[in-house]
Coordinates of C-alpha atoms and ligand atoms in Angstrom, one line a residue:
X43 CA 0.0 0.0 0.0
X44 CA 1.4 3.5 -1.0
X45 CA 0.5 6.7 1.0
X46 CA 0.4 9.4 -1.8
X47 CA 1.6 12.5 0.0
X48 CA -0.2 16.1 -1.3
X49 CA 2.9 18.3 -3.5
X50 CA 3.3 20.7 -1.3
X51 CA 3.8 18.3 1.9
X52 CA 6.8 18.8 3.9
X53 CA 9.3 16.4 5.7
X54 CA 7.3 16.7 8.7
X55 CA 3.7 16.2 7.5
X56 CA 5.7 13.1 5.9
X57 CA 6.9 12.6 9.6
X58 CA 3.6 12.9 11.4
X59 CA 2.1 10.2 8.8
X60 CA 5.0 7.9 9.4
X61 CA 4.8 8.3 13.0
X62 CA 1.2 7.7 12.6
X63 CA 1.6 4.5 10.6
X64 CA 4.5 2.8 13.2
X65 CA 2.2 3.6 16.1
X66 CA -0.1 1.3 14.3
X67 CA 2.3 -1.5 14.1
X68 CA 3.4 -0.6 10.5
X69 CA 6.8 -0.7 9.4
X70 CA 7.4 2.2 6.3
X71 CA 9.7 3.2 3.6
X72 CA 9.3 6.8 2.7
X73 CA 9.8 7.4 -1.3
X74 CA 10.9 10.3 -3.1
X75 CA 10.2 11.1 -6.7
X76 CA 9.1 13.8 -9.7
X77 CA 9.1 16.1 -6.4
X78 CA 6.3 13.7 -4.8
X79 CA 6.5 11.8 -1.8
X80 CA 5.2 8.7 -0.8
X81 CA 4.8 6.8 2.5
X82 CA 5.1 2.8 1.5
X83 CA 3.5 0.7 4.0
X84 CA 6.0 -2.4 3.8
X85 CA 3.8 -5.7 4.1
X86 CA 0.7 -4.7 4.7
X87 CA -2.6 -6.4 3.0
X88 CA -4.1 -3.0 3.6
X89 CA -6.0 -4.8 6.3
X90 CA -6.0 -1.7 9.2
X91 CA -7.5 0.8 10.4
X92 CA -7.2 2.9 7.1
X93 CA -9.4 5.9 9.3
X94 CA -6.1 6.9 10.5
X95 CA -5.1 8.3 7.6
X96 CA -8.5 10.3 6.8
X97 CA -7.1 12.3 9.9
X98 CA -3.9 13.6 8.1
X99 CA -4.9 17.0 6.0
X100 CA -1.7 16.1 3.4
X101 CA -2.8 12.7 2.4
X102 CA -3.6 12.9 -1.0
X103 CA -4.9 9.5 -1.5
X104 CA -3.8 6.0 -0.7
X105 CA -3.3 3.3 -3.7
X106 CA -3.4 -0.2 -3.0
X107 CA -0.1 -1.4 -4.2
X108 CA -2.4 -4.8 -5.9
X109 CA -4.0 -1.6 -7.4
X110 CA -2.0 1.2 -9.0
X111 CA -3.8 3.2 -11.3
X112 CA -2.7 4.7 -14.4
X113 CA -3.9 6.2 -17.4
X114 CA -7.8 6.9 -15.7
X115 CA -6.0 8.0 -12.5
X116 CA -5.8 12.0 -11.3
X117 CA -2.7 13.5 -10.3
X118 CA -2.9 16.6 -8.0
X119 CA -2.7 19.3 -11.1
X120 CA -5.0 17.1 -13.6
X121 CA -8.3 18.9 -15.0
X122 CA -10.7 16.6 -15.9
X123 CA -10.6 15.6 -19.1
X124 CA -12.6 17.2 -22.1
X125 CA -14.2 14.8 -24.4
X126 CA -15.8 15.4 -27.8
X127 CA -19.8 14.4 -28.5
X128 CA -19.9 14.8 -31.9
X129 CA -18.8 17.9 -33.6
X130 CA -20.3 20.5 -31.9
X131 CA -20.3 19.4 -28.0
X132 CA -17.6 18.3 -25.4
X133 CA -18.3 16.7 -22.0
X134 CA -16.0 17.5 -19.1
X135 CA -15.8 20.9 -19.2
X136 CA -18.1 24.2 -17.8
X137 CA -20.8 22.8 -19.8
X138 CA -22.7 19.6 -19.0
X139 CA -23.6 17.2 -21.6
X140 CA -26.9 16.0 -22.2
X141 CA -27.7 12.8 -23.6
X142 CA -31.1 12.0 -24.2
X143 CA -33.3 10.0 -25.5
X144 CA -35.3 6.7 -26.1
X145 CA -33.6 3.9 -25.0
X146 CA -34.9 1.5 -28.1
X147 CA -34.8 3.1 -31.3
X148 CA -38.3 1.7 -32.3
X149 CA -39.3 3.8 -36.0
X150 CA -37.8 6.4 -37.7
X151 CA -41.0 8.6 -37.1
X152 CA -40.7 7.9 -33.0
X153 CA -37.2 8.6 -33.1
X154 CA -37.0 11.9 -35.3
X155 CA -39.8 12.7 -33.1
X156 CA -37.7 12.3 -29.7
X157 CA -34.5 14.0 -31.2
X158 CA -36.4 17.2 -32.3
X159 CA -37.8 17.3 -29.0
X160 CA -34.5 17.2 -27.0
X161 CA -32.5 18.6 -29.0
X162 CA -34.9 21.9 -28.8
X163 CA -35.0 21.4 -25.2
X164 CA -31.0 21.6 -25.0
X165 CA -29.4 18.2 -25.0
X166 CA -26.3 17.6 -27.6
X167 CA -26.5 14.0 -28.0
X168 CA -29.5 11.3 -28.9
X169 CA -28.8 8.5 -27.4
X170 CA -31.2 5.3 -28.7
X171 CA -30.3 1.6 -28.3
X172 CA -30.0 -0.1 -31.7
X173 CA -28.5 -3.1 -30.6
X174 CA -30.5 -4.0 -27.1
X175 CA -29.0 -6.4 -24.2
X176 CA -32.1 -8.1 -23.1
X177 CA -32.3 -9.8 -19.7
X178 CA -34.7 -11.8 -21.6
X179 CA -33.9 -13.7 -24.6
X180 CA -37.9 -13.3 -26.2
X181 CA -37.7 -10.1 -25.3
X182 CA -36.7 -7.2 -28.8
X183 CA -33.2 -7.3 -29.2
X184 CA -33.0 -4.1 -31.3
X185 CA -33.2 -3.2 -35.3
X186 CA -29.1 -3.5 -36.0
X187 CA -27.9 -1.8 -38.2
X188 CA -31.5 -0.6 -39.4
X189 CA -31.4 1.6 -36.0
X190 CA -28.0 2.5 -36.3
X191 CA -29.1 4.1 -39.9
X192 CA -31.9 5.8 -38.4
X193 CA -29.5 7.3 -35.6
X194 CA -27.4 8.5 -38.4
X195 CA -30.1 10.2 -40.1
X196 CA -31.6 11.7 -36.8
X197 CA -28.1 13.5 -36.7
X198 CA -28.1 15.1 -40.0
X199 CA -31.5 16.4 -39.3
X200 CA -30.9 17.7 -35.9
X201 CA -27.3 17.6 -35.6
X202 CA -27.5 15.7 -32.5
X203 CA -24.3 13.6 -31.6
X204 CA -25.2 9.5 -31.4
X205 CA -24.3 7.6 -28.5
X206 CA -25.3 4.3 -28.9
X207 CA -24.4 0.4 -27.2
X208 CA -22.2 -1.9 -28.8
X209 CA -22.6 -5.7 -27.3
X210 CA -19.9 -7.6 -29.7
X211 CA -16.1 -7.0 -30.5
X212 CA -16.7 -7.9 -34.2
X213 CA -19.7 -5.2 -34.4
X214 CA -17.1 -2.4 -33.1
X215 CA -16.2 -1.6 -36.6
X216 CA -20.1 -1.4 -37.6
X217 CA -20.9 0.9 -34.7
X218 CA -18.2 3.1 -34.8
X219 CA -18.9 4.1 -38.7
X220 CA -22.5 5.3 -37.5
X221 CA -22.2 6.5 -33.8
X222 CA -19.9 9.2 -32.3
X223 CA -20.0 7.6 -28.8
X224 CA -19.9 3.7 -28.4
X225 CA -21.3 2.9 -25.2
X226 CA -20.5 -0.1 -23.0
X227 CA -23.2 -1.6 -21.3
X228 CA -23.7 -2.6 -17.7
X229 CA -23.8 -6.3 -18.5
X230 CA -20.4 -5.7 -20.7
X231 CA -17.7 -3.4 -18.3
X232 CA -16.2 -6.7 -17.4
X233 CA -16.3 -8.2 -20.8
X234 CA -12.2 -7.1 -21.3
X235 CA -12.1 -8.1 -24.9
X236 CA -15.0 -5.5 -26.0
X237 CA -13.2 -2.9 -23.7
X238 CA -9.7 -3.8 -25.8
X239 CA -11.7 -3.6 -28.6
X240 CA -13.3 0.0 -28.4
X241 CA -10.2 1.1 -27.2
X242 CA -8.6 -0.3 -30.7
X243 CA -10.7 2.4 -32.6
X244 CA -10.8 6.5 -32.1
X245 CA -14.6 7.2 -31.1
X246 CA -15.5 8.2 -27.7
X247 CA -16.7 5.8 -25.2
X248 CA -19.0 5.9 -22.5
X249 CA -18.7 3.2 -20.2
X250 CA -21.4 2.2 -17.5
X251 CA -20.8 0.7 -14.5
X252 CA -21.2 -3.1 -13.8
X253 CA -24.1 -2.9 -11.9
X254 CA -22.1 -5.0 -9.4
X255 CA -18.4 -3.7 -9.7
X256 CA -16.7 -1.5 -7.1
X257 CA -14.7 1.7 -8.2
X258 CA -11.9 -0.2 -8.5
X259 CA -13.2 -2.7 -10.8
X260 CA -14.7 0.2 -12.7
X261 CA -11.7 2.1 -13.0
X262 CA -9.8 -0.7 -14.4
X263 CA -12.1 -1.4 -16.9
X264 CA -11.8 2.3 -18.2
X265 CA -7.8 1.8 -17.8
X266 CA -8.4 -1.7 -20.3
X267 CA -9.4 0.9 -23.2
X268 CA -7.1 3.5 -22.3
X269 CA -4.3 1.5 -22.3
X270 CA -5.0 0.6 -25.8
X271 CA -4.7 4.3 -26.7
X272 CA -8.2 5.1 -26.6
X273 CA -8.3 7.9 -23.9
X274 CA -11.7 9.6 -24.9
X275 CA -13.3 7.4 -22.3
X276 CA -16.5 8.6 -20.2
X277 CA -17.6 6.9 -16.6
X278 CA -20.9 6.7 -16.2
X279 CA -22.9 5.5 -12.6
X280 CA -26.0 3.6 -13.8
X281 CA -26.8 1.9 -10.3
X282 CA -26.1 -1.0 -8.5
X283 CA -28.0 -3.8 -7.5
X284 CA -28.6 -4.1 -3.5
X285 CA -31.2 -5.6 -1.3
X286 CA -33.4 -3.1 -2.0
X287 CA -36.4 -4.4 -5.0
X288 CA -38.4 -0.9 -4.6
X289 CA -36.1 0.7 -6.9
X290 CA -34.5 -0.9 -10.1
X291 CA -31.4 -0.3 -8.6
X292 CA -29.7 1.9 -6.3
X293 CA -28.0 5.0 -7.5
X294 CA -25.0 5.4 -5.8
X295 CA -24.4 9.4 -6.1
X296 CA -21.8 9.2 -3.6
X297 CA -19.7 7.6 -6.5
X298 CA -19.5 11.1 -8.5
X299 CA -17.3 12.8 -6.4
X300 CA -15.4 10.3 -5.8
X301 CA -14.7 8.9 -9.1
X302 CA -14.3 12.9 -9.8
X303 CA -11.8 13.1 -6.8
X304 CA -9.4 9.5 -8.0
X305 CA -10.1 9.9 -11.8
X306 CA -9.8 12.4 -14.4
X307 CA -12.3 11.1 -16.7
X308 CA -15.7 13.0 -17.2
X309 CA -18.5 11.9 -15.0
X310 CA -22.0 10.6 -16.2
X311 CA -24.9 9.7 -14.3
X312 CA -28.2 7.8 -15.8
X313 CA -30.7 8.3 -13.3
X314 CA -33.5 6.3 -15.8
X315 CA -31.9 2.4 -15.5
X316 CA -30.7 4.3 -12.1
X317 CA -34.5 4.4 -10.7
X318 CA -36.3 2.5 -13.4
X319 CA -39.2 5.0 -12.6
X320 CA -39.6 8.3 -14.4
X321 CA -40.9 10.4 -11.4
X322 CA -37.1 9.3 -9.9
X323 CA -35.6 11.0 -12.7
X324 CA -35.8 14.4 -12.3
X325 CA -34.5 14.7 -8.7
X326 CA -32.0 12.2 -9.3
X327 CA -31.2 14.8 -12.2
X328 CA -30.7 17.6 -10.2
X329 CA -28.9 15.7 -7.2
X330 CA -26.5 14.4 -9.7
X331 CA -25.6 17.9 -11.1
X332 CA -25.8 19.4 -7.6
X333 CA -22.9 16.6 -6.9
X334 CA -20.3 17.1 -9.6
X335 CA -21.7 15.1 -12.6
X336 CA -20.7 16.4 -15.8
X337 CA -23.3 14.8 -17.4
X338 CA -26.8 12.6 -17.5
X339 CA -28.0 10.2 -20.1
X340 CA -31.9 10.2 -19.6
X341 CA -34.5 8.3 -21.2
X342 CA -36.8 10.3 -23.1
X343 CA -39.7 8.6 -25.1
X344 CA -42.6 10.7 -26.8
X345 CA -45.2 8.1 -25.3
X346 CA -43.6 6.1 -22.6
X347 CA -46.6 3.8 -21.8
X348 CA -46.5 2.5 -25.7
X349 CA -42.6 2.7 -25.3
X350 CA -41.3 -1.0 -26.1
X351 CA -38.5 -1.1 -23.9
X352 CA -38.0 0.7 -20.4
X353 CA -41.4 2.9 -20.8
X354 CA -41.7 3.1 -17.0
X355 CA -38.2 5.3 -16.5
X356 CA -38.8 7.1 -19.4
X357 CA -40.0 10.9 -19.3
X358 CA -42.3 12.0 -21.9
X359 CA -41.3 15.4 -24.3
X360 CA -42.7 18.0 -21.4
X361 CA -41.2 16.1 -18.3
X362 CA -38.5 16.5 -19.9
X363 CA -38.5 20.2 -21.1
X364 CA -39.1 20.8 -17.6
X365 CA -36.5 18.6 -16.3
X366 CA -34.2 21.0 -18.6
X367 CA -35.5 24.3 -17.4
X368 CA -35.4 23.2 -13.3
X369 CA -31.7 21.9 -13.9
X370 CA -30.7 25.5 -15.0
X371 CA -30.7 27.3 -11.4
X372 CA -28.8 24.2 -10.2
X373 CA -26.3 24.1 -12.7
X374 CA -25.6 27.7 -12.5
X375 CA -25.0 27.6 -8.5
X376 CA -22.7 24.6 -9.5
X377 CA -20.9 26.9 -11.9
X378 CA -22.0 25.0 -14.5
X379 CA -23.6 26.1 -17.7
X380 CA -26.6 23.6 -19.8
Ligands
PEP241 C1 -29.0 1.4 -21.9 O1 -28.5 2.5 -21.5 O2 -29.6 1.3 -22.9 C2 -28.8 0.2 -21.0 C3 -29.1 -1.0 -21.5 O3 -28.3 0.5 -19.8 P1 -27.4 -0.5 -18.8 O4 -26.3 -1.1 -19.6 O5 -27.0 0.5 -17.8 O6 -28.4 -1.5 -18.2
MN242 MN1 -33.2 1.3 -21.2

């Protein structure tokens, strides 16, 4: 385990946490480097009272030796990075980005529809599943590359950027030539040869959390398509599953500034698969933006009761115009812009 000191600690804040440490039982080795210093915690599984450490103001953070991070990691002077949506809009920066839209494309009419309707209301990107992971296997898989053609043409008419899934390596090629933003499913962030494979082509990538995986796991799964020399690479929380059966899953907000804190990729949330119910979204929405999120991917649908997937988390064209107007007070006390 390595104790990542802050830049401008001195020898004796590096002191106080070694002293701290060996009072604990802890033998150290203190590292010096690129004007950094590190406290190395020699043999230690990591298994103590890591509390003590939260008590030291010049801890920067601690990295589990079994753990290092790399390309997705934040050093102290990192911004967050600023990745493209299409031609016309970035995510990471002042602005947020807001991706929205059905999650199934179903017609060309229903999805034109959708993208007129958030695009007016502000979002840059239509996001719209053409190929679908199904829990069940009876259940509509998605029209292929019929609804990837149908996202391409709901760009030229609104100018929308397209973030869609991809499921398979050997589709990666086929998705990238119609999307701007491949997205990696829940089911998919542990599926390492689809992460090496998005990473083996230039579009951006949003990729959702496992709806079981911890930071860590998450993390690494973003540092599988970095390392590949991908680095346009987008985080987003989608919920986890817990005890709790009231909710689809649990929306773990907590994960925003964090990931924001350790990482220096952008930070989605999707408060639709989130929640799974459409009167969730909206304060989900504003929590999320109120917390650091640089970004939400929301379910839109123009009649979410005929919607074939998802209808239940999806907001209709007004909820959603007024989701867009509400989140503008919040985003400017966040110093954020819409
Ligand atoms: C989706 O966004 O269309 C989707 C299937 O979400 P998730 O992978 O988070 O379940
Ligand atoms: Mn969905």
């Amino acid at each position: 385990m390595i104790v990542v000191m802050k830049l401008e600690s001195t020898r004796e804040h590096v002191e106080r946490v070694v002293q701290s440490l060996e009072r604990n039982g802890l033998r150290v080795s203190v590292i010096e480097g690129s004007g950094q210093k590190f406290v190395e915690v020699l043999g230690s599984n990591g298994h103590f009272d890591r509390s003590i450490l939260d008590r030291e103001p010049m801890v920067e953070r601690v990295v589990d030796e079994a753990a290092p991070m790399f390309a997705a990691g934040r050093k102290p002077d990192d911004q967050t990075l600023e990745i493209p949506l299409g031609d016309r809009a970035t995510i990471g920066g002042q602005k947020l980005g807001i991706i929205a839209g059905p999650c199934s494309v179903e017609s060309k009419s229903q999805l034109l529809d959708i993208a007129a309707a958030v695009k007016q209301a502000g979002a840059v990107a239509l996001r719209g599943g053409a190929f679908k992971p199904r829990t069940s296997p009876y259940s509509f898989q998605g029209h292929g590359e019929e609804g990837l053609e149908l996202l391409a043409l709901a760009r030229e008419e609104t100018g929308l950027a397209i973030v869609t899934e991809v499921m398979r390596c050997d589709h990666v090629g086929l998705v990238a030539r119609y999307a701007d933003v491949l997205q990696v499913g829940s089911r998919n962030m542990h599926h390492t040869h689809l992460l090496t494979a998005v990473g083996q082509q230039s579009k951006p990538v949003l990729l959702k959390r496992g709806w079981s995986a911890t930071l860590e796991e998450f993390l690494f799964a973003a540092e599988y398509i970095m390392l590949q020399g991908n680095h346009r690479v987008m985080l987003c929380e989608r919920g986890i599953r817990t005890h709790e059966t009231y909710v689809r899953n649990t929306l773990a907000l907590a994960v925003v500034p964090e990931l924001k804190r350790i990482s220096r990729l952008p930070v989605i949330v999707d408060p639709s698969h989130g929640t799974g119910h459409s009167h969730l979204v909206p304060p989900m929405s504003n929590a999320a933006v109120a917390c650091g999120a640089d970004g939400l991917l929301i379910e839109v649908h123009h009649a979410p009761s005929q919607a074939w997937t998802d209808g239940a988390q999806s907001l209709d064209l007004d909820q959603f115009r007024t989701l867009m107007s509400d989140l503008e007070p919040i985003a400017r006390a966040c110093h954020r812009k819409l």
